[in-house]
Amino acid sequence: MLLTLSIFIPMLGMVVVLLLPKDNHNLIRWTSVGIAVATFIPIVVLTMGYTDPDGESAADTLLAERERVIAEAPEAARAAILALTAEGVAEANDPGTMSDLAADDERAAHWSLVKGDREAEAAYHEAWELAIAAQAAISQNLKYVEYGNWIPTFNINYILGVDGLSLPLIFLSGLLFILCFVYSFNITKGVKAYYALFLLLETGLIGVFAALDFFLFYVFWEIVLLPMYFLIGYWGGPNRIYAAIKFFIYTLVGSVVMLVAMLALYWQGGYDTFNLLTLIGMSGNFDATFQMWIFMALFLGFAIKVPVFPFHTWLPDAHVQAPTAVSVILAGVLLKMGGYGFFRFSYTLAPEAGTSEFMVMFIGLLGLINIVYGALCAMAQTDFKSLVAYSSVSHMGFVLLGLAAFTPEGIMGSVFQMFSHGVSSAMMFLLVGVLYDRAHHRDLNKFGGIGLQMPYYTGFAIIGFFTSLGLPGLAGFIGEMSVFMGSLNAEGFDWSGTSLYAPLPRWVVYAALPGVVLTAGYILWAVQRVYMGEAKKEEYKTYSDLSGREVFSLVPLAAMCIVLGVWPRVLIDFMNPTLDVLREFITTAGIGG
Amino acid sequence: MNGATVADLGLVLPELILTGMALVLILVARRIQSTSVPVVATVLAAAAAVAASWWVLSKEPQSAFGGLITVDGYAQFFKVLVAAALALVALLSVKGLEGSGAPRSEYHVLLLLASVGMMLTVSAVDMVTFYLGLELITLCSYILVGITVDRPSSNEAAIKYFLLASFASALMLFGISITYGLTGTTSFSGVAASIAERGLADDPLQLAALALIAAGLAFKIGAVPFHSWVPDAYQGASTPVAAFLASGSKAAGLAALGRVVVIAFGPDSPALSIILVGLAALSVAVGSVLVLAQTDMKRLLAYSSIAHVGYAVMGLTAGTDAGASATMTYAFFYVFMTLGAFGVVIGLGARGATLDGYQGLASQRPGVAGVMLLFLLALTGIPLTSGFVAKFVVISSAVGAGYVVLAVLAVVCSVVSAFVYMRIAVLMYMREPESPTPARFPVTLSVAIAIAAIVTLVGGVLPRLITDWAVAP
């Protein structure tokens, strides 16, 4: 219930905002902030309660739903369902029963009992789907699962749930929206539409991270696309329309290819379902070629969002043209949709393909290219925002590298990096925005001496940029460090005595290491040009330091940079149980265990 | 085969209502001065036809007139759709024909008769009624396209349409006669039985007949490579007529195609599948690419309709009931979204005719820009609009039938065409206005657009309201 609330409060809020008088800007602004806070409250409650061991497990919820389906089923279907249950499905917690349920010939035998009766077929199918989903939910460490029928004709359900992978990202989204709403008080053009679109964006983003039905996920994924398009295209910089269209088309290409993969899973997978958990439960049965196709198609969709070289070219355009708050959301959470998709969809639905020698090498190399190429590009930028945008490309490379390695440290580092990059890049875009609001340009070579004039601002800037640089003691270091450790450890790493799993060669990691030096290079160089030295223009000496609004947006992020750097266990302990079962599941399925 | 009885007339009640209204309007045509009387009459007749279809729908499928037509869920679904399209087009015509000099009464009579033809077509289960229905639509459409006699472009379009359509009708008739010669029957089920007995694959003559019938139907729905009349006819015709051609006509043609595919040539139909896949792939690709180059709104919507017909045909490629019901869903949603878009074009008058006219519309008429955006998103196929559900079901059935390459082509083309729809959105929302604020829309037009918008939105959020109802024959 709380998840549904956190998804739909922003959407309701959008309607409320649209009904407010157009010219009362302050009313609109404060209402929106109120809505964002109201959205954040259930998220915080979920986050606090997540580690509580007594909470209702996902499997229980799904099995309860299954009981309901059985109770409501017509007589013919009930017999078939119970026949299946009698053979050992009642104990959903017993992993041994899963293979029984998944066996195609067993299903076919019981299917004949209901065949021809549409209602009975549907009930039988749903009960089976739920039983498999309940099994899979255990291997996914999910909680707060919600279930409902949405479009029964196509077996499309409304399923939500979160785990240690998605909940931090939902938390980050909820927080960033509050900060962005406050920061955006300086927007004066089309205030009502601006906040309404932002609220719709929030619905889409939280929905993407919470959806456990592939169709539902796709719908939220596309909902994100539209407000973003308008936010860039209407409130952006001089070249905004080009950037908005480019963003739209790139992302649409990715998502429609994903759509085909989704339909292929439904039909060619042979299980007639969009229920992600059921599909995950059955993914071991997909043959290798099919998995490879699915993996590639999903990969394209997610890679464009991450963005992975060579699909990254929309990102600098979008960032440079977008207004500050939009850049913050874009870098902070939107890019994470791609990374999240790899974990939640690509690897779980095609474990064999994901852990194959080719894919490990492919993703590892792409990660390497992202890290080094992104850093080199960042170094060449003269536009401050463009530099930060390319630094995102570089940092998301670490996520890929950790994924390719697929060792415990690698995965942990990869997810940690997503979160810490969400914090640090959001902060950097805010910092650039603060400066741009005063100077109205972003040319790195024309700044200088800001540190003397705006000491508090510069303090925050140092925290933000050094987090991005990966300075020990700040959040960025933990992610990068773990990724490197994990991926160096990958060679010679073998899974429970088997060596079928293809390791990432060490040379890829060694080749990526200079990326860290390059990162230090472009960050230090930028900090030097902007904050140190003499002011290059007289007007810089008239700048006032941070306003209350700006401080409000920066403080929580700075605090998170430091806390996560000093005491990373807050996050690691939160997500590790999830990542452990996830890795266990994927490697077991991947090596045909 | 039984003879027709008087009781059969009860089954064609919707057709009778429309025909009756058409006759009344013809009789009193010279006495009517006001423009509103025929509109009201047409809308009332259409509403009565919808109600009658609902009423008959509650009964089991039954055949009438000695097996020439059938009244089943499939026919009723399309009859309701045709009647709804008729009502909306009548409402659009109030503003759309302003100052065109078209004779109002006769215009509505033609709309009504064309709709009768559509209803006959969708319920036909015999080649003869099927052909009659299609010809009735086409004959009325010739005149409708050329009804604004003062405009040369309108006459030109009518002549072009006439020549090409006659050719297509001849092809189809030829196909029907060959089929009759081979099978000795004109009823769909008879043809199906005969084909099942003899096997389609070995008979080149039967394949040729099938290809001829498919070509004729492809012409009626404007699928590539039989599409060349579509942009010219839409551009030359007055806008409401173009809207009528894009909505009701297409739906009826798709319904006819669906019945031919699923019933007559359904069993053992790899040849038909190949033809349909070809039509779908070509239509989607050509429509989506050529739409990019358009600056005239009617031509733009014409190419868009070509692409959309391609998507709709994709549902039929599977040759299954689920596929046919996907096509039904597509036709239903497409009719409303395209009528809505045409409604906005009509409402904006001269300004709405070209792309440039949409510049800055959002700041002048936010409501109009909002609904237009909704229709554009639906045409693109973005979730939470009916357009997404429609694309989803047809692409899904293509993947289900194993045509993954076709599905990939379709989704890629949907991205290509997104470019042009989004360009209109850009013009509306991200540019400053250059022309004066357009006048308020008349109530009739607003009502029509509102209905289209509601269907588009509700269809996107709660598609089960329609999909549950779209059951193949």
PDB file of N, CA and C in Angstrom, chain B residues 204-275:
ATOM      1  N   PRO B 204      -2.281 -23.065 -58.084  1.00  0.00           N
ATOM      2  CA  PRO B 204      -1.836 -21.716 -58.447  1.00  0.00           C
ATOM      3  C   PRO B 204      -3.008 -20.770 -58.733  1.00  0.00           C
ATOM      4  N   LEU B 205      -4.076 -21.311 -59.293  1.00  0.00           N
ATOM      5  CA  LEU B 205      -5.208 -20.460 -59.644  1.00  0.00           C
ATOM      6  C   LEU B 205      -5.871 -19.899 -58.378  1.00  0.00           C
ATOM      7  N   GLN B 206      -5.995 -20.799 -57.383  1.00  0.00           N
ATOM      8  CA  GLN B 206      -6.598 -20.345 -56.119  1.00  0.00           C
ATOM      9  C   GLN B 206      -5.715 -19.294 -55.443  1.00  0.00           C
ATOM     10  N   LEU B 207      -4.409 -19.507 -55.541  1.00  0.00           N
ATOM     11  CA  LEU B 207      -3.487 -18.533 -54.965  1.00  0.00           C
ATOM     12  C   LEU B 207      -3.634 -17.184 -55.667  1.00  0.00           C
ATOM     13  N   ALA B 208      -3.787 -17.249 -56.996  1.00  0.00           N
ATOM     14  CA  ALA B 208      -3.954 -16.003 -57.747  1.00  0.00           C
ATOM     15  C   ALA B 208      -5.234 -15.302 -57.312  1.00  0.00           C
ATOM     16  N   ALA B 209      -6.303 -16.077 -57.131  1.00  0.00           N
ATOM     17  CA  ALA B 209      -7.566 -15.479 -56.702  1.00  0.00           C
ATOM     18  C   ALA B 209      -7.405 -14.819 -55.339  1.00  0.00           C
ATOM     19  N   LEU B 210      -6.734 -15.537 -54.464  1.00  0.00           N
ATOM     20  CA  LEU B 210      -6.490 -14.988 -53.123  1.00  0.00           C
ATOM     21  C   LEU B 210      -5.721 -13.679 -53.214  1.00  0.00           C
ATOM     22  N   ALA B 211      -4.681 -13.683 -54.040  1.00  0.00           N
ATOM     23  CA  ALA B 211      -3.867 -12.474 -54.170  1.00  0.00           C
ATOM     24  C   ALA B 211      -4.704 -11.321 -54.717  1.00  0.00           C
ATOM     25  N   LEU B 212      -5.591 -11.612 -55.680  1.00  0.00           N
ATOM     26  CA  LEU B 212      -6.420 -10.557 -56.251  1.00  0.00           C
ATOM     27  C   LEU B 212      -7.374  -9.974 -55.210  1.00  0.00           C
ATOM     28  N   ILE B 213      -7.994 -10.842 -54.427  1.00  0.00           N
ATOM     29  CA  ILE B 213      -8.913 -10.352 -53.393  1.00  0.00           C
ATOM     30  C   ILE B 213      -8.148  -9.532 -52.368  1.00  0.00           C
ATOM     31  N   ALA B 214      -6.982 -10.043 -51.964  1.00  0.00           N
ATOM     32  CA  ALA B 214      -6.177  -9.317 -50.980  1.00  0.00           C
ATOM     33  C   ALA B 214      -5.763  -7.961 -51.526  1.00  0.00           C
ATOM     34  N   ALA B 215      -5.416  -7.919 -52.827  1.00  0.00           N
ATOM     35  CA  ALA B 215      -5.004  -6.649 -53.419  1.00  0.00           C
ATOM     36  C   ALA B 215      -6.160  -5.657 -53.403  1.00  0.00           C
ATOM     37  N   GLY B 216      -7.352  -6.144 -53.741  1.00  0.00           N
ATOM     38  CA  GLY B 216      -8.513  -5.261 -53.726  1.00  0.00           C
ATOM     39  C   GLY B 216      -8.764  -4.689 -52.342  1.00  0.00           C
ATOM     40  N   LEU B 217      -8.683  -5.554 -51.338  1.00  0.00           N
ATOM     41  CA  LEU B 217      -8.912  -5.091 -49.972  1.00  0.00           C
ATOM     42  C   LEU B 217      -7.811  -4.147 -49.521  1.00  0.00           C
ATOM     43  N   ALA B 218      -6.583  -4.472 -49.930  1.00  0.00           N
ATOM     44  CA  ALA B 218      -5.462  -3.610 -49.552  1.00  0.00           C
ATOM     45  C   ALA B 218      -5.676  -2.219 -50.118  1.00  0.00           C
ATOM     46  N   PHE B 219      -6.246  -2.155 -51.302  1.00  0.00           N
ATOM     47  CA  PHE B 219      -6.553  -0.844 -51.863  1.00  0.00           C
ATOM     48  C   PHE B 219      -7.562  -0.107 -50.998  1.00  0.00           C
ATOM     49  N   LYS B 220      -8.617  -0.821 -50.591  1.00  0.00           N
ATOM     50  CA  LYS B 220      -9.673  -0.165 -49.804  1.00  0.00           C
ATOM     51  C   LYS B 220      -9.128   0.406 -48.496  1.00  0.00           C
ATOM     52  N   ILE B 221      -8.224  -0.326 -47.864  1.00  0.00           N
ATOM     53  CA  ILE B 221      -7.710   0.178 -46.594  1.00  0.00           C
ATOM     54  C   ILE B 221      -6.473   1.046 -46.793  1.00  0.00           C
ATOM     55  N   GLY B 222      -6.021   1.173 -48.019  1.00  0.00           N
ATOM     56  CA  GLY B 222      -4.873   2.040 -48.281  1.00  0.00           C
ATOM     57  C   GLY B 222      -3.559   1.485 -47.768  1.00  0.00           C
ATOM     58  N   ALA B 223      -3.341   0.182 -47.983  1.00  0.00           N
ATOM     59  CA  ALA B 223      -2.065  -0.405 -47.561  1.00  0.00           C
ATOM     60  C   ALA B 223      -1.091  -0.366 -48.737  1.00  0.00           C
ATOM     61  N   VAL B 224       0.190  -0.161 -48.419  1.00  0.00           N
ATOM     62  CA  VAL B 224       1.234  -0.161 -49.441  1.00  0.00           C
ATOM     63  C   VAL B 224       1.314  -1.568 -50.028  1.00  0.00           C
ATOM     64  N   PRO B 225       1.436  -1.774 -51.323  1.00  0.00           N
ATOM     65  CA  PRO B 225       1.690  -0.818 -52.410  1.00  0.00           C
ATOM     66  C   PRO B 225       0.425  -0.286 -53.097  1.00  0.00           C
ATOM     67  N   PHE B 226      -0.716  -0.323 -52.431  1.00  0.00           N
ATOM     68  CA  PHE B 226      -1.938   0.172 -53.064  1.00  0.00           C
ATOM     69  C   PHE B 226      -2.401   1.453 -52.376  1.00  0.00           C
ATOM     70  N   HIS B 227      -1.452   2.285 -52.021  1.00  0.00           N
ATOM     71  CA  HIS B 227      -1.758   3.421 -51.151  1.00  0.00           C
ATOM     72  C   HIS B 227      -1.744   4.752 -51.887  1.00  0.00           C
ATOM     73  N   SER B 228      -1.353   4.752 -53.172  1.00  0.00           N
ATOM     74  CA  SER B 228      -0.999   6.040 -53.778  1.00  0.00           C
ATOM     75  C   SER B 228      -2.179   7.008 -53.826  1.00  0.00           C
ATOM     76  N   TRP B 229      -3.417   6.485 -53.763  1.00  0.00           N
ATOM     77  CA  TRP B 229      -4.553   7.391 -53.796  1.00  0.00           C
ATOM     78  C   TRP B 229      -4.760   8.107 -52.470  1.00  0.00           C
ATOM     79  N   VAL B 230      -4.264   7.517 -51.393  1.00  0.00           N
ATOM     80  CA  VAL B 230      -4.634   8.005 -50.065  1.00  0.00           C
ATOM     81  C   VAL B 230      -4.255   9.470 -49.818  1.00  0.00           C
ATOM     82  N   PRO B 231      -2.967   9.821 -49.982  1.00  0.00           N
ATOM     83  CA  PRO B 231      -2.620  11.225 -49.687  1.00  0.00           C
ATOM     84  C   PRO B 231      -3.358  12.214 -50.590  1.00  0.00           C
ATOM     85  N   ASP B 232      -3.487  11.871 -51.871  1.00  0.00           N
ATOM     86  CA  ASP B 232      -4.167  12.792 -52.786  1.00  0.00           C
ATOM     87  C   ASP B 232      -5.634  12.943 -52.422  1.00  0.00           C
ATOM     88  N   ALA B 233      -6.280  11.818 -52.139  1.00  0.00           N
ATOM     89  CA  ALA B 233      -7.701  11.891 -51.802  1.00  0.00           C
ATOM     90  C   ALA B 233      -7.917  12.684 -50.514  1.00  0.00           C
ATOM     91  N   TYR B 234      -7.072  12.427 -49.521  1.00  0.00           N
ATOM     92  CA  TYR B 234      -7.243  13.141 -48.243  1.00  0.00           C
ATOM     93  C   TYR B 234      -7.019  14.629 -48.424  1.00  0.00           C
ATOM     94  N   GLN B 235      -5.979  14.952 -49.197  1.00  0.00           N
ATOM     95  CA  GLN B 235      -5.654  16.366 -49.344  1.00  0.00           C
ATOM     96  C   GLN B 235      -6.719  17.077 -50.165  1.00  0.00           C
ATOM     97  N   GLY B 236      -7.207  16.418 -51.222  1.00  0.00           N
ATOM     98  CA  GLY B 236      -8.189  17.052 -52.080  1.00  0.00           C
ATOM     99  C   GLY B 236      -9.561  17.137 -51.441  1.00  0.00           C
ATOM    100  N   ALA B 237      -9.922  16.121 -50.687  1.00  0.00           N
ATOM    101  CA  ALA B 237     -11.248  16.109 -50.071  1.00  0.00           C
ATOM    102  C   ALA B 237     -11.320  17.160 -48.979  1.00  0.00           C
ATOM    103  N   SER B 238     -12.565  17.542 -48.627  1.00  0.00           N
ATOM    104  CA  SER B 238     -12.683  18.429 -47.484  1.00  0.00           C
ATOM    105  C   SER B 238     -12.309  17.634 -46.228  1.00  0.00           C
ATOM    106  N   THR B 239     -11.887  18.350 -45.194  1.00  0.00           N
ATOM    107  CA  THR B 239     -11.289  17.658 -44.049  1.00  0.00           C
ATOM    108  C   THR B 239     -12.222  16.625 -43.409  1.00  0.00           C
ATOM    109  N   PRO B 240     -13.506  16.924 -43.177  1.00  0.00           N
ATOM    110  CA  PRO B 240     -14.345  15.885 -42.563  1.00  0.00           C
ATOM    111  C   PRO B 240     -14.445  14.627 -43.413  1.00  0.00           C
ATOM    112  N   VAL B 241     -14.434  14.803 -44.744  1.00  0.00           N
ATOM    113  CA  VAL B 241     -14.487  13.619 -45.611  1.00  0.00           C
ATOM    114  C   VAL B 241     -13.214  12.804 -45.449  1.00  0.00           C
ATOM    115  N   ALA B 242     -12.093  13.504 -45.377  1.00  0.00           N
ATOM    116  CA  ALA B 242     -10.828  12.801 -45.150  1.00  0.00           C
ATOM    117  C   ALA B 242     -10.897  12.040 -43.837  1.00  0.00           C
ATOM    118  N   ALA B 243     -11.468  12.680 -42.833  1.00  0.00           N
ATOM    119  CA  ALA B 243     -11.597  12.020 -41.532  1.00  0.00           C
ATOM    120  C   ALA B 243     -12.459  10.771 -41.657  1.00  0.00           C
ATOM    121  N   PHE B 244     -13.517  10.878 -42.456  1.00  0.00           N
ATOM    122  CA  PHE B 244     -14.415   9.737 -42.648  1.00  0.00           C
ATOM    123  C   PHE B 244     -13.689   8.587 -43.343  1.00  0.00           C
ATOM    124  N   LEU B 245     -12.914   8.938 -44.370  1.00  0.00           N
ATOM    125  CA  LEU B 245     -12.161   7.903 -45.083  1.00  0.00           C
ATOM    126  C   LEU B 245     -11.158   7.231 -44.157  1.00  0.00           C
ATOM    127  N   ALA B 246     -10.552   8.054 -43.291  1.00  0.00           N
ATOM    128  CA  ALA B 246      -9.511   7.510 -42.418  1.00  0.00           C
ATOM    129  C   ALA B 246     -10.098   6.661 -41.310  1.00  0.00           C
ATOM    130  N   SER B 247     -11.327   6.929 -40.919  1.00  0.00           N
ATOM    131  CA  SER B 247     -11.870   6.209 -39.764  1.00  0.00           C
ATOM    132  C   SER B 247     -12.791   5.066 -40.190  1.00  0.00           C
ATOM    133  N   GLY B 248     -14.024   5.405 -40.541  1.00  0.00           N
ATOM    134  CA  GLY B 248     -15.020   4.371 -40.819  1.00  0.00           C
ATOM    135  C   GLY B 248     -14.608   3.443 -41.938  1.00  0.00           C
ATOM    136  N   SER B 249     -14.166   4.024 -43.062  1.00  0.00           N
ATOM    137  CA  SER B 249     -13.784   3.212 -44.213  1.00  0.00           C
ATOM    138  C   SER B 249     -12.706   2.203 -43.866  1.00  0.00           C
ATOM    139  N   LYS B 250     -11.686   2.708 -43.170  1.00  0.00           N
ATOM    140  CA  LYS B 250     -10.578   1.813 -42.825  1.00  0.00           C
ATOM    141  C   LYS B 250     -11.058   0.701 -41.921  1.00  0.00           C
ATOM    142  N   ALA B 251     -11.871   1.082 -40.921  1.00  0.00           N
ATOM    143  CA  ALA B 251     -12.334   0.069 -39.972  1.00  0.00           C
ATOM    144  C   ALA B 251     -13.108  -1.006 -40.705  1.00  0.00           C
ATOM    145  N   ALA B 252     -13.991  -0.592 -41.633  1.00  0.00           N
ATOM    146  CA  ALA B 252     -14.790  -1.576 -42.349  1.00  0.00           C
ATOM    147  C   ALA B 252     -13.896  -2.467 -43.212  1.00  0.00           C
ATOM    148  N   GLY B 253     -12.924  -1.837 -43.880  1.00  0.00           N
ATOM    149  CA  GLY B 253     -12.015  -2.618 -44.715  1.00  0.00           C
ATOM    150  C   GLY B 253     -11.236  -3.631 -43.899  1.00  0.00           C
ATOM    151  N   LEU B 254     -10.773  -3.188 -42.717  1.00  0.00           N
ATOM    152  CA  LEU B 254     -10.021  -4.107 -41.853  1.00  0.00           C
ATOM    153  C   LEU B 254     -10.911  -5.242 -41.371  1.00  0.00           C
ATOM    154  N   ALA B 255     -12.160  -4.882 -41.052  1.00  0.00           N
ATOM    155  CA  ALA B 255     -13.084  -5.922 -40.593  1.00  0.00           C
ATOM    156  C   ALA B 255     -13.284  -6.959 -41.684  1.00  0.00           C
ATOM    157  N   ALA B 256     -13.471  -6.478 -42.929  1.00  0.00           N
ATOM    158  CA  ALA B 256     -13.672  -7.403 -44.038  1.00  0.00           C
ATOM    159  C   ALA B 256     -12.444  -8.279 -44.215  1.00  0.00           C
ATOM    160  N   LEU B 257     -11.284  -7.657 -44.171  1.00  0.00           N
ATOM    161  CA  LEU B 257     -10.042  -8.404 -44.316  1.00  0.00           C
ATOM    162  C   LEU B 257      -9.943  -9.470 -43.231  1.00  0.00           C
ATOM    163  N   GLY B 258     -10.299  -9.049 -42.009  1.00  0.00           N
ATOM    164  CA  GLY B 258     -10.238  -9.980 -40.885  1.00  0.00           C
ATOM    165  C   GLY B 258     -11.104 -11.198 -41.117  1.00  0.00           C
ATOM    166  N   ARG B 259     -12.323 -10.954 -41.608  1.00  0.00           N
ATOM    167  CA  ARG B 259     -13.219 -12.090 -41.817  1.00  0.00           C
ATOM    168  C   ARG B 259     -12.705 -12.998 -42.938  1.00  0.00           C
ATOM    169  N   VAL B 260     -12.214 -12.384 -43.996  1.00  0.00           N
ATOM    170  CA  VAL B 260     -11.674 -13.190 -45.096  1.00  0.00           C
ATOM    171  C   VAL B 260     -10.509 -14.030 -44.595  1.00  0.00           C
ATOM    172  N   VAL B 261      -9.637 -13.396 -43.792  1.00  0.00           N
ATOM    173  CA  VAL B 261      -8.455 -14.102 -43.320  1.00  0.00           C
ATOM    174  C   VAL B 261      -8.838 -15.234 -42.390  1.00  0.00           C
ATOM    175  N   VAL B 262      -9.675 -14.918 -41.417  1.00  0.00           N
ATOM    176  CA  VAL B 262      -9.920 -15.908 -40.372  1.00  0.00           C
ATOM    177  C   VAL B 262     -10.881 -17.001 -40.839  1.00  0.00           C
ATOM    178  N   ILE B 263     -11.886 -16.608 -41.639  1.00  0.00           N
ATOM    179  CA  ILE B 263     -12.875 -17.630 -42.014  1.00  0.00           C
ATOM    180  C   ILE B 263     -12.595 -18.241 -43.391  1.00  0.00           C
ATOM    181  N   ALA B 264     -12.616 -17.405 -44.436  1.00  0.00           N
ATOM    182  CA  ALA B 264     -12.598 -17.991 -45.771  1.00  0.00           C
ATOM    183  C   ALA B 264     -11.277 -18.665 -46.094  1.00  0.00           C
ATOM    184  N   PHE B 265     -10.185 -17.916 -45.945  1.00  0.00           N
ATOM    185  CA  PHE B 265      -8.891 -18.490 -46.331  1.00  0.00           C
ATOM    186  C   PHE B 265      -8.070 -18.867 -45.116  1.00  0.00           C
ATOM    187  N   GLY B 266      -8.756 -18.934 -43.978  1.00  0.00           N
ATOM    188  CA  GLY B 266      -8.056 -19.144 -42.710  1.00  0.00           C
ATOM    189  C   GLY B 266      -7.283 -20.432 -42.648  1.00  0.00           C
ATOM    190  N   PRO B 267      -7.952 -21.582 -42.866  1.00  0.00           N
ATOM    191  CA  PRO B 267      -7.239 -22.839 -42.685  1.00  0.00           C
ATOM    192  C   PRO B 267      -6.105 -22.974 -43.710  1.00  0.00           C
ATOM    193  N   ASP B 268      -4.984 -23.422 -43.238  1.00  0.00           N
ATOM    194  CA  ASP B 268      -3.872 -23.702 -44.137  1.00  0.00           C
ATOM    195  C   ASP B 268      -3.494 -22.482 -44.973  1.00  0.00           C
ATOM    196  N   SER B 269      -3.144 -21.404 -44.304  1.00  0.00           N
ATOM    197  CA  SER B 269      -2.987 -20.169 -45.055  1.00  0.00           C
ATOM    198  C   SER B 269      -1.602 -19.549 -45.001  1.00  0.00           C
ATOM    199  N   PRO B 270      -0.544 -20.332 -45.217  1.00  0.00           N
ATOM    200  CA  PRO B 270       0.772 -19.685 -45.231  1.00  0.00           C
ATOM    201  C   PRO B 270       0.874 -18.620 -46.324  1.00  0.00           C
ATOM    202  N   ALA B 271       0.199 -18.896 -47.459  1.00  0.00           N
ATOM    203  CA  ALA B 271       0.281 -17.929 -48.558  1.00  0.00           C
ATOM    204  C   ALA B 271      -0.317 -16.602 -48.135  1.00  0.00           C
ATOM    205  N   LEU B 272      -1.468 -16.684 -47.470  1.00  0.00           N
ATOM    206  CA  LEU B 272      -2.124 -15.470 -47.013  1.00  0.00           C
ATOM    207  C   LEU B 272      -1.259 -14.754 -45.988  1.00  0.00           C
ATOM    208  N   SER B 273      -0.634 -15.518 -45.090  1.00  0.00           N
ATOM    209  CA  SER B 273       0.228 -14.899 -44.085  1.00  0.00           C
ATOM    210  C   SER B 273       1.358 -14.131 -44.747  1.00  0.00           C
ATOM    211  N   ILE B 274       1.919 -14.725 -45.806  1.00  0.00           N
ATOM    212  CA  ILE B 274       3.028 -14.052 -46.481  1.00  0.00           C
ATOM    213  C   ILE B 274       2.545 -12.733 -47.080  1.00  0.00           C
ATOM    214  N   ILE B 275       1.365 -12.779 -47.713  1.00  0.00           N
ATOM    215  CA  ILE B 275       0.822 -11.555 -48.299  1.00  0.00           C
ATOM    216  C   ILE B 275       0.605 -10.501 -47.216  1.00  0.00           C
TER     217      ILE B 275
END
